[in-house]
Every structure is written in structure tokens, then in C-alpha cells.
CSV table of C-alpha atoms in Angstrom, one decimal:
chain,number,residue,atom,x,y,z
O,12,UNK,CA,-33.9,77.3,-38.1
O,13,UNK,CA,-36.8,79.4,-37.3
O,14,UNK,CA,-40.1,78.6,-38.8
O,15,UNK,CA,-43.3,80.4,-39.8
O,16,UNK,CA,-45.8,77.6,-39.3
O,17,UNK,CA,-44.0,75.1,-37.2
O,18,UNK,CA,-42.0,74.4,-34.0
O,19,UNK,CA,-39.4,71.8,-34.6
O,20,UNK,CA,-38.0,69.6,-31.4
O,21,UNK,CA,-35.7,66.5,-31.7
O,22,UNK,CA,-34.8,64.7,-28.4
O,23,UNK,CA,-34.3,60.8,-27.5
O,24,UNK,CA,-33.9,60.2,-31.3
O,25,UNK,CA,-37.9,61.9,-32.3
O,26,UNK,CA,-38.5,65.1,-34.3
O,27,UNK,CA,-41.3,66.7,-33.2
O,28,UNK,CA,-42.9,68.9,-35.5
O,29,UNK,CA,-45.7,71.3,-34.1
O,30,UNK,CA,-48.2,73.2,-35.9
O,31,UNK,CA,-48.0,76.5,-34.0
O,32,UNK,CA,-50.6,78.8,-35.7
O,33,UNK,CA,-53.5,78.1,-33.5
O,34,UNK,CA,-55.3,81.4,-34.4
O,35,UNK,CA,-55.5,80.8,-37.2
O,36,UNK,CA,-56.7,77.3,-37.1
O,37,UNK,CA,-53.1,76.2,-38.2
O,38,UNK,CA,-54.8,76.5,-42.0
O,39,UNK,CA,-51.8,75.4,-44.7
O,40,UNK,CA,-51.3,78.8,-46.2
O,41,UNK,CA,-48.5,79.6,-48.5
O,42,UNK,CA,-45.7,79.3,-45.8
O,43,UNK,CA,-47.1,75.9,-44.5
O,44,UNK,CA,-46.2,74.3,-48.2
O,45,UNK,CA,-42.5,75.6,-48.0
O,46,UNK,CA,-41.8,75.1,-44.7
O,47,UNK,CA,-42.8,71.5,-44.4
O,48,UNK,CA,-41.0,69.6,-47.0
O,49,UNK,CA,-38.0,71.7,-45.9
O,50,UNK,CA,-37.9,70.4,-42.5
O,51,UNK,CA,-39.1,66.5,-43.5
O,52,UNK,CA,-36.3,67.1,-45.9
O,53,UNK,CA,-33.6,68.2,-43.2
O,54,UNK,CA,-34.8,65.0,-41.0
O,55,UNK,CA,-34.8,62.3,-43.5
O,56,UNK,CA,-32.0,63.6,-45.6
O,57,UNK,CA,-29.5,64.0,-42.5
O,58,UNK,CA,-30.6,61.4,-40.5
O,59,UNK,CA,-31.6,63.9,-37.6
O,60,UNK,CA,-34.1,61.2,-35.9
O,61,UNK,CA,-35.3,57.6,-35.6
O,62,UNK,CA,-39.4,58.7,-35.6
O,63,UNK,CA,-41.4,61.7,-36.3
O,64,UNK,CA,-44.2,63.2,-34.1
O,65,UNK,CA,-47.0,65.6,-36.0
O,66,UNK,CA,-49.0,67.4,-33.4
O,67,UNK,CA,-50.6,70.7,-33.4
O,68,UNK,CA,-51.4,73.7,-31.1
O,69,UNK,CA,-54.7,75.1,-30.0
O,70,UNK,CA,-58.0,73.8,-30.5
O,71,UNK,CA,-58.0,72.5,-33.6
O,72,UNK,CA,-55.4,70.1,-35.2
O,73,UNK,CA,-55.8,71.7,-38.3
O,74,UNK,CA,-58.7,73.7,-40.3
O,75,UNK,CA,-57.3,72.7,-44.0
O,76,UNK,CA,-55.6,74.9,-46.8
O,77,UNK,CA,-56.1,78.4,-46.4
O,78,UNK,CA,-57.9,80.0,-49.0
O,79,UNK,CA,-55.1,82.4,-50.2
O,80,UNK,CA,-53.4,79.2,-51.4
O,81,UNK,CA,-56.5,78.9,-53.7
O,82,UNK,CA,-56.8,82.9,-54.5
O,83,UNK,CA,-53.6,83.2,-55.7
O,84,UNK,CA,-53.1,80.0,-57.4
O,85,UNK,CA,-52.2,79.7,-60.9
O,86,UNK,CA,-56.3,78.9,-61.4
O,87,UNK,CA,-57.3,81.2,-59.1
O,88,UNK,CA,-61.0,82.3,-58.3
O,89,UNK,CA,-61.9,85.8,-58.5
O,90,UNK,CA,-64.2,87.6,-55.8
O,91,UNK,CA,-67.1,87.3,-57.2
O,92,UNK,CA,-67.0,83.7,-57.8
O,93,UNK,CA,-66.1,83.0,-61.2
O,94,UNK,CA,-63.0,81.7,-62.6
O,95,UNK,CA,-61.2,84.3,-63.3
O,96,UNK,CA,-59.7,84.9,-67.2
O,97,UNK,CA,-57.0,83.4,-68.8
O,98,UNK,CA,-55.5,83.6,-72.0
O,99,UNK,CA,-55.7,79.7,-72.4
O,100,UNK,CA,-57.4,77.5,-70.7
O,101,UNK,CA,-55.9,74.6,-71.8
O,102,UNK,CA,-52.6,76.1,-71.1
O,103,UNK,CA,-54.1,77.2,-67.4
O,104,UNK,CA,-55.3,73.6,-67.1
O,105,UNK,CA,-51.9,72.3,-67.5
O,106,UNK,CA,-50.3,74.4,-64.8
O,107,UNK,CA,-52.8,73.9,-62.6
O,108,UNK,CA,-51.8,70.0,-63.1
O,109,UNK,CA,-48.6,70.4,-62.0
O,110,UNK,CA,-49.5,72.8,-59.2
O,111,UNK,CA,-51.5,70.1,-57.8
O,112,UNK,CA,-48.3,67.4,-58.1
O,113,UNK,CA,-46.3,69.8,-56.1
O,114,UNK,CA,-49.1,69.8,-53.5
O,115,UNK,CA,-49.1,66.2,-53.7
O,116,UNK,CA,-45.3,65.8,-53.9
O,117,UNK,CA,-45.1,67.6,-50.3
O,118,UNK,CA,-47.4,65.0,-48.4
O,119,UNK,CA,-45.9,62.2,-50.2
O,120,UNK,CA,-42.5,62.9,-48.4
O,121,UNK,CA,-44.2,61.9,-44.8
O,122,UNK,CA,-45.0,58.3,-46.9
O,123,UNK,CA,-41.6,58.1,-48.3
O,124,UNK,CA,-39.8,59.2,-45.0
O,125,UNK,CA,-37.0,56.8,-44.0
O,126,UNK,CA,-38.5,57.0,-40.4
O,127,UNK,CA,-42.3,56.2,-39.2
O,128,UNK,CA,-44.1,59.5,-38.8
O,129,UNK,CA,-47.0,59.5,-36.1
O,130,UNK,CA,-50.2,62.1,-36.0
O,131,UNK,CA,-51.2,63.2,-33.0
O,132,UNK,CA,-55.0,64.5,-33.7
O,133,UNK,CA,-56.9,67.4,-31.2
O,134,UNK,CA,-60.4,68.8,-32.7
O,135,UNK,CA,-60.7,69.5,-36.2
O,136,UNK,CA,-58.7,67.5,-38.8
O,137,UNK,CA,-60.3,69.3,-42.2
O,138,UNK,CA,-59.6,69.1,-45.8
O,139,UNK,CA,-56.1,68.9,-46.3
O,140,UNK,CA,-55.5,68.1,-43.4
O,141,UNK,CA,-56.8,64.5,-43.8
O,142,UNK,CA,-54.9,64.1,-46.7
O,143,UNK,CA,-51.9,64.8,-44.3
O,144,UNK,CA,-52.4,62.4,-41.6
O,145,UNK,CA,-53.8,59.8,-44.2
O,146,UNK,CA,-50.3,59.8,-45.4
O,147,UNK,CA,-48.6,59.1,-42.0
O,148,UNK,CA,-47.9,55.7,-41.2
O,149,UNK,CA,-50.5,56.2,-37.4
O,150,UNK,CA,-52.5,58.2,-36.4
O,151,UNK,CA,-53.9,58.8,-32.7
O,152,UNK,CA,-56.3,61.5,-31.6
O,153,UNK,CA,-58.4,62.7,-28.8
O,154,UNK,CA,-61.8,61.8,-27.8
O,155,UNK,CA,-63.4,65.3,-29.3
O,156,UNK,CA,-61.1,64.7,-32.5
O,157,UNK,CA,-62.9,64.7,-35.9
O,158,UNK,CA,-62.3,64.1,-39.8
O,159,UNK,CA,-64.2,66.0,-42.4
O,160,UNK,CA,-63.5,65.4,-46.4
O,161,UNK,CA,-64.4,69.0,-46.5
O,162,UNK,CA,-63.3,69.6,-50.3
O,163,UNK,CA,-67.0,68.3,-50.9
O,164,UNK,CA,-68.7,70.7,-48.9
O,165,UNK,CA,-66.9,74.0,-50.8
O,166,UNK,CA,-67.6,72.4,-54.1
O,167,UNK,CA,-64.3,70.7,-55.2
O,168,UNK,CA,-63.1,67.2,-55.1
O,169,UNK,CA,-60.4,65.7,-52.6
O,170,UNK,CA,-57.0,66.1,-55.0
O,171,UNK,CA,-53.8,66.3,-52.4
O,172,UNK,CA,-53.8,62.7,-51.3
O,173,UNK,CA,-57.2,61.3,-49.5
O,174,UNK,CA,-58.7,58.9,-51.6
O,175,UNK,CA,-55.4,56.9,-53.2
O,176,UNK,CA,-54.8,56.5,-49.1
O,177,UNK,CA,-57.8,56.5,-47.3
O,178,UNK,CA,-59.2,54.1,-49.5
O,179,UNK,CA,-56.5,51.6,-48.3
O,180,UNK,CA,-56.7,52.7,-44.4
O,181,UNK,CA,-60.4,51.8,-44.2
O,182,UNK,CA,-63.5,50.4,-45.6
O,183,UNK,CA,-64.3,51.9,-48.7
O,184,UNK,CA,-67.9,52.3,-48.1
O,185,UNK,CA,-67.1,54.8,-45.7
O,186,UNK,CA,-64.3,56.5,-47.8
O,187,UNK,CA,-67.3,57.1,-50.5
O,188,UNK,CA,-70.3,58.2,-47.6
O,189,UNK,CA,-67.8,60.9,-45.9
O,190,UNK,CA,-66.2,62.0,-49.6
O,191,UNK,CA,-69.8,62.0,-50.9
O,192,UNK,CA,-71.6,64.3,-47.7
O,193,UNK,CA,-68.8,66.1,-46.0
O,194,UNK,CA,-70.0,64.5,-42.5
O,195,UNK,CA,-67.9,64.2,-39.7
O,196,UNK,CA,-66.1,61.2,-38.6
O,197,UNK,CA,-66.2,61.4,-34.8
O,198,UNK,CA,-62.5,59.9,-33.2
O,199,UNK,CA,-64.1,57.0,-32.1
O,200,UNK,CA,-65.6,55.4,-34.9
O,201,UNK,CA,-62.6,56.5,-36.7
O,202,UNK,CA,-60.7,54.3,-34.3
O,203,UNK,CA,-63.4,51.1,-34.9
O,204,UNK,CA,-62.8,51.3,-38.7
O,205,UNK,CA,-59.7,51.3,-38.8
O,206,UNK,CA,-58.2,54.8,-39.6
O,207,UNK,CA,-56.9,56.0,-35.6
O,208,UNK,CA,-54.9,53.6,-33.3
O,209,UNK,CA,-55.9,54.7,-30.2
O,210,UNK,CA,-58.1,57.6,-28.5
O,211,UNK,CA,-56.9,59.8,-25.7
O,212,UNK,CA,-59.0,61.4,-23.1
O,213,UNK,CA,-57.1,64.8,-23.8
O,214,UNK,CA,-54.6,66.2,-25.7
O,215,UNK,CA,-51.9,66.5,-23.1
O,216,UNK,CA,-52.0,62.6,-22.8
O,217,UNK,CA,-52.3,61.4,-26.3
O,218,UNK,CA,-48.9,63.1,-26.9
O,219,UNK,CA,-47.1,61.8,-24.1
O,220,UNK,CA,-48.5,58.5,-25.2
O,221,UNK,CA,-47.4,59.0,-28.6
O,222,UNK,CA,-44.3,60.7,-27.7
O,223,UNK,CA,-43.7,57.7,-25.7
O,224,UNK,CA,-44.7,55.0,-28.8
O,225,UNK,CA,-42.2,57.0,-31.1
O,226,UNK,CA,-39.3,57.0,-28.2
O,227,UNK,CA,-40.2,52.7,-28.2
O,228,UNK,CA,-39.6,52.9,-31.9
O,229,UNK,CA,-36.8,54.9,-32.0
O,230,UNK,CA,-34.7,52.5,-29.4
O,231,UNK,CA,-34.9,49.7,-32.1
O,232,UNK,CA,-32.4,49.4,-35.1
O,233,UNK,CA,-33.3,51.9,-36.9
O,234,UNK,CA,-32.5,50.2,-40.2
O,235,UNK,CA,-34.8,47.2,-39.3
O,236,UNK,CA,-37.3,50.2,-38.6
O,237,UNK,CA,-36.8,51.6,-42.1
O,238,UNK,CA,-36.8,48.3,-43.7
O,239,UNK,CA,-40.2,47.4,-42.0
O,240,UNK,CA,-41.8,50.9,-43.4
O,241,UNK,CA,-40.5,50.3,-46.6
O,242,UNK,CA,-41.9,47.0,-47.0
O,243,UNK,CA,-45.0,47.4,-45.7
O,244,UNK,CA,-45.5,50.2,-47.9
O,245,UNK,CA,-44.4,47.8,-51.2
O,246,UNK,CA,-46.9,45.2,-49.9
O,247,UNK,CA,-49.6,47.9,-49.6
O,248,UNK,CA,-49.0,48.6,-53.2
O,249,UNK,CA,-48.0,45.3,-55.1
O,250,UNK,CA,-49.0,41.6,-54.7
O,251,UNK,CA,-48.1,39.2,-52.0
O,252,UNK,CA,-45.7,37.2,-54.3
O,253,UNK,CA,-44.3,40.5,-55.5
O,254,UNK,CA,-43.4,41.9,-52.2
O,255,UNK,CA,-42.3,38.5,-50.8
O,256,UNK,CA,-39.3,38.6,-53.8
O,257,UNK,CA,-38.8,42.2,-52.5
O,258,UNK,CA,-38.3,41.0,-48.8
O,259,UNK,CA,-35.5,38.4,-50.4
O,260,UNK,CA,-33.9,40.9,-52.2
O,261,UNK,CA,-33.7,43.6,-49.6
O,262,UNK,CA,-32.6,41.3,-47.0
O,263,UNK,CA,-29.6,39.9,-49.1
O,264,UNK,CA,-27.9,43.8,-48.8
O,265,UNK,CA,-29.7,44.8,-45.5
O,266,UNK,CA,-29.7,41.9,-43.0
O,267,UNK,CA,-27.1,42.8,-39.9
O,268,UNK,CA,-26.0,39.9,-37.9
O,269,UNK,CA,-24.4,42.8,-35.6
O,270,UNK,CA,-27.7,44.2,-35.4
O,271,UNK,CA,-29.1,40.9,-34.0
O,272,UNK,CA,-26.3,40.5,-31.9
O,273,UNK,CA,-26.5,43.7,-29.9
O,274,UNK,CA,-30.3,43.2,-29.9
O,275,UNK,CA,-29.6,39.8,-28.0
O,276,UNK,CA,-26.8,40.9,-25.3
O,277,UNK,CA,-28.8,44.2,-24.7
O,278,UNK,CA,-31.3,41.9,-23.6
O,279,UNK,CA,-29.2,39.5,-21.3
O,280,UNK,CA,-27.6,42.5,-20.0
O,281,UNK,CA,-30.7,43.8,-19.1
O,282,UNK,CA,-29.7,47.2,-20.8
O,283,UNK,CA,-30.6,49.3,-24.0
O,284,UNK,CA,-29.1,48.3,-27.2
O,285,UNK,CA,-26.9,50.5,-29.1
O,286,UNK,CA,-27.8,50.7,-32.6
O,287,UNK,CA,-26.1,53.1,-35.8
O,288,UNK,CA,-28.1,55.8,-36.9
O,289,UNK,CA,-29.1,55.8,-40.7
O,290,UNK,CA,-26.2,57.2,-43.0
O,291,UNK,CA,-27.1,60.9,-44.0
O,292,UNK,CA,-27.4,61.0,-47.8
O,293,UNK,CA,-25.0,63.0,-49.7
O,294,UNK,CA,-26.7,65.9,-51.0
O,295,UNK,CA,-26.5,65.5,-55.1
O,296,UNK,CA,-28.2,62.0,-53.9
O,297,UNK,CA,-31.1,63.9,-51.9
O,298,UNK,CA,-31.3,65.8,-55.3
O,299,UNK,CA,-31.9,62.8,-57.1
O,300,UNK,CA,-34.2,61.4,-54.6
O,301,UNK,CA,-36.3,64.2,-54.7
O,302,UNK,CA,-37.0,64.0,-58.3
O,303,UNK,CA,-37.1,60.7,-58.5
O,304,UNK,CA,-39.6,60.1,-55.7
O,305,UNK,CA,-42.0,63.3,-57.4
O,306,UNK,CA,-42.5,61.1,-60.5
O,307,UNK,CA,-42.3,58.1,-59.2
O,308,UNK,CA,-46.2,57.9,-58.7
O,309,UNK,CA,-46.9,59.3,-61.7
O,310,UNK,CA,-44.2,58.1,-64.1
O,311,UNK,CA,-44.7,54.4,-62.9
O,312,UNK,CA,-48.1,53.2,-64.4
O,313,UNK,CA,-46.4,55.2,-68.0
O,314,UNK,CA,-43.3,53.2,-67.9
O,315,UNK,CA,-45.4,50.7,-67.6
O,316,UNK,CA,-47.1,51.0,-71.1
O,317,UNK,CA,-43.9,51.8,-72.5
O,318,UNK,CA,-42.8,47.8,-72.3
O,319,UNK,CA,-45.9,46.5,-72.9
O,320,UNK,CA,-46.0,49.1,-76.1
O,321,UNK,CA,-42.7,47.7,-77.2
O,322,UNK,CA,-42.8,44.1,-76.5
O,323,UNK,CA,-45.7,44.1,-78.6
O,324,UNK,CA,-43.9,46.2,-81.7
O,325,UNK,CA,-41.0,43.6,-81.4
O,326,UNK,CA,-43.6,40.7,-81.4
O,327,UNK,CA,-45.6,41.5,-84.5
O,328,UNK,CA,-42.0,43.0,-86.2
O,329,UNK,CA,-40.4,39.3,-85.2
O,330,UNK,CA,-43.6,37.4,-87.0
O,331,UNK,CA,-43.6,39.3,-90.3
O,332,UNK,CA,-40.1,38.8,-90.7
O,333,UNK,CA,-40.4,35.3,-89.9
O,334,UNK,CA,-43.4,34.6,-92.9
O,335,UNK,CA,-41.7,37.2,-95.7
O,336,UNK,CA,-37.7,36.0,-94.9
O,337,UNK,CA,-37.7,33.3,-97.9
O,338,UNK,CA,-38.7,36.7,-100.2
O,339,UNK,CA,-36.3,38.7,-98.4
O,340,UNK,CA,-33.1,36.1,-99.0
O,341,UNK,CA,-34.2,33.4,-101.4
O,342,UNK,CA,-31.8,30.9,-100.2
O,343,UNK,CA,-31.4,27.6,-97.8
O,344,UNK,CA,-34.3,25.2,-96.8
O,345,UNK,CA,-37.1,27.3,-96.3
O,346,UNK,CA,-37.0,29.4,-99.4
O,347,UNK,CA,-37.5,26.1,-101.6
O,348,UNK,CA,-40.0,24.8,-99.3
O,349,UNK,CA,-41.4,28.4,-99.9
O,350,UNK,CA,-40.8,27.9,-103.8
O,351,UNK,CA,-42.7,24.4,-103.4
O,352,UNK,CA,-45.6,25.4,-101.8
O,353,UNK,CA,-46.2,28.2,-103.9
């Protein structure tokens, strides 16, 4: 399927996905935000590779969103500068919330893939474009590679994704100086604190090098590969106890002996070892997936309250029936050692 904003490649088992709009900076205008959870759909959906290559055309990797997407937005800005009116504020307020979660929602499918998803980095990687690659799971870039938080520098705060992830990729005294001035973050102190794996001389070797790192992962078994990214990700976000009981528990339905086996004789053989793909998901699953994984962010820390609200409500409703059940069925033992004490 043809694409707007991208070139999409699979071979030896890796999607690559290609910003192709170098003229325009390959800004994230309208198109962008369509097109890309389609095709990260299409992948991790139908199981249509093992690993995911980002790269970009041009100069630039990418210059950020384009300001139509903020123009026509559903808080738009007029010309001159000023909000423009609405009937409601509050009202405008609210859908501007939920424009921002489907901004959000997008990234958060390259966290949630099934598959690792590498960034290849060339130039420029502005504004949004950091939230992007802070989402994938590595990130590799060339020596005259940079990062800018721009939001700060055209008066708005970071909202698609930087800070909940950048803050765990690297120190958080340099997430607050490069949110706080809008500097740069030249490729190779982004590789000493932590944020890019390695830095290429050029662009046309950093992707064959990561071309080559995502053809290495995809000749493992590809379910040991999802399992990894899936529990690296839960022991990003939860304690150590927590995700060592997640480990148990996913390796009771996921551990393959077969898996093992073929890993061992490919290796004696001294040949590569045939593993399954991933199923493809049935389609009123994806569905479900979809919507699940959009609230699953948000919806979590509320559920949350939820128990602790009503563990609480069942605790204080069990102790007042406790102290007034003598009064409420005067009979047995404890109504006439009520009686007594009274």
C-alpha cells in the first residue's frame, strides 16, 4: 500500500519504515499521524516481521509536527496569535484532552509493538520527533545527529510522550536542563548518558549497521524476542518483586522446549535455526487490543483508586455492623453481654 509520508520495506524478517519527505523536513503533518499507526498496525497485527527499522530521508531525521497539525486542531491558534474563540472553553479544553491521547496513543504503539523497533537518527531529531524515538526500544544516530525538546522554545510544554520516557532513558538532570532551555543534545553526549547506543560516522553506515543489529534479532525466536520486550518493559514500570512474579507467570504458558531445542542443534549443525513466526491476531482481537492498550495508561492509575475506594467502604461498612449487630438482632451471646454492659 502506497503511502504519503513513508516508504515501507520488509526483507530477512525487518520492516523498514522510511520517512520520505525530506523537503519538507519529514515534519509529522496530518498524513504522518494516519499513516503511521496504520502501518505499525499492519506489522504487529499480522505478524509481517521479527524487528522494525525507523530511518529517515534527507538531511534531517525529522523537524517535529508540522504546524498545520496545530492550526487546525480542535484548539487551534489563529494568525495573529491568539487563541482563537470558542463557544466553551471548558468544553474546548476537553477535546483538546483527548486530541492529545490520540497523539499519544499513536507513539505508544512503537512501545507496545510485539517486535523491537530500532531508530536510526541523521541531523535534526526535533519536538516530536523525540518523543518518537524515546518511545523505541534503541536508538542509534550519526555523528552530526542532534536532539532538541523544542516544545519549549515555541512556548508549549513536551505533551506526546518525552518526559514519562526520557525521564527513564537518562539522568533526569539532563531531561529537566534540555526541557527547561531548548538546547541541543549533540549525538555524542547523547550516547555517554545513556539515550543512543552507538554513533555512526555517516548515515549510509549507521543503517547498515542497524539494519544488520535488527537482521541478528530477527534470526532468534521470535517469541523469546517478544517475551524479552515485554518484560523489560513491565520491569521498567513495576517493582523488582513485581516483575519477577510476572517472569513466573509468563513463562508457565510461554516457555518452548522446541524452541530450545532447535536453538541447540542449529548450533551443532553449525546452521540457522528455524523458528515460528508470531500468530497473526484475529482481527476483532486487534480491535480489542487497540482500545484496550489506548486506556491502558490512563485507565490504570484510576482503576487503581477504584479498589482502594472500595476496600475501604467495605472496611468501615464491616466495623459498624460489627459494634451495632446486638441492636440490629437482639439475640445469642453478644446481645446479653451487650445488655450487660450497658
Amino acid at each position: 500500500m502506497p503511502y504519503t509520508c513513508f516508504d515501507v520495506t520488509i526483507a530477512d524478517h525487518v520492516a523498514h519504515i522510511r520517512l520520505n519527505r525530506p523537503d519538507a523536513f519529514n515534519s509529522m503533518n496530518r498524513p504522518f499521524w494516519r499513516e503511521l499507526p496504520e502501518i505499525l498496525d499492519d506489522i504487529n497485527d499480522n505478524a509481517r516481521a521479527r524487528a522494525i527499522v525507523i530511518s529517515s530521508t534527507g538531511k534531517h531525521f525529522c523537524s517535529g509536527m508540522d504546524l498545520a497539525v496545530f492550526t487546525d486542531g480542535p484548539n487551534a491558534v489563529t494568525s495573529g496569535g491568539a487563541q482563537a474563540q470558542v463557544a466553551d472553553r471548558h468544553t474546548a479544553g476537553e477535546a483538546f484532552r483527548r486530541y492529545v491521547h490520540v497523539l499519544q496513543d499513536v507513539f505508544a504503539r512503537l512501545d507496545q509493538a510485539r517486535v523491537p523497533v530500532l531508530a536510526a537518527i541523521q541531523g535534526g531529531c526535533v519536538g516530536g520527533a523525540v518523543d518518537m524515538t524515546s518511545a523505541c526500544d534503541m536508538r542509534y544516530a550519526t555523528a552530526d545527529a542532534f536532539f532538541v525538546i523544542q516544545e519549549i522554545n515555541i512556548g508549549m510544554t513536551a505533551d506526546v510522550g518525552t518526559f514519562p520516557r526520557l525521564c527513564k532513558l537518562i539522568p533526569e538532570g539532563w531531561v529537566r536542563e534540555l526541557a527547561y532551555t531548548g538546547r541541543r543534545l549533540p549525538a555524542q553526549r547523547a550516547k555517554d548518558i545513556g539515550l543512543v547506543n552507538e554513533v555512526y560516522k555517516d548515515h549510509e553506515t549507521m543503517l547498515a549497521a542497524v539494519l544488520e543489529t535488527a537482521r541478528e534479532i530477527a534470526s532468534k525466536a521470535p517469541l523469546a524476542v517478544a517475551g524479552s520486550k515485554v518484560m523489560i518493559n513491565y520491569a521498567r514500570d513495576h517493582t523488582i518483586n513485581d516483575a519477577l512474579d510476572y517472569i513466573a507467570v509468563w513463562q508457565v504458558g510461554m516457555f518452548s522446549p522446541a524452541h530450545m531445542a532447535e536453538a541447540f542443534a542449529a548450533k551443532s549443525e553449525k546452521r540457522d535455526a528455524q523458528f515460528a513466526d508470531l500468530e497473526p491476531l484475529k482481527k476483532s482481537m486487534c480491535r480489542t487490543i487497540h482500545a484496550r492498550a489506548a486506556r491502558e495508561v490512563r485507565m490504570q492509575p484510576r482503576s487503581r483508586r477504584w479498589v482502594v475506594w472500595f476496600l475501604a467502604i467495605a472496611l468501615v461498612t464491616g466495623l459498624v455492623l460489627w459494634w451495632f449487630w446486638p441492636m440490629l438482632f437482639p439475640s445469642g451471646p453478644r446481645y446479653e453481654r451487650w445488655l450487660n454492659e450497658s
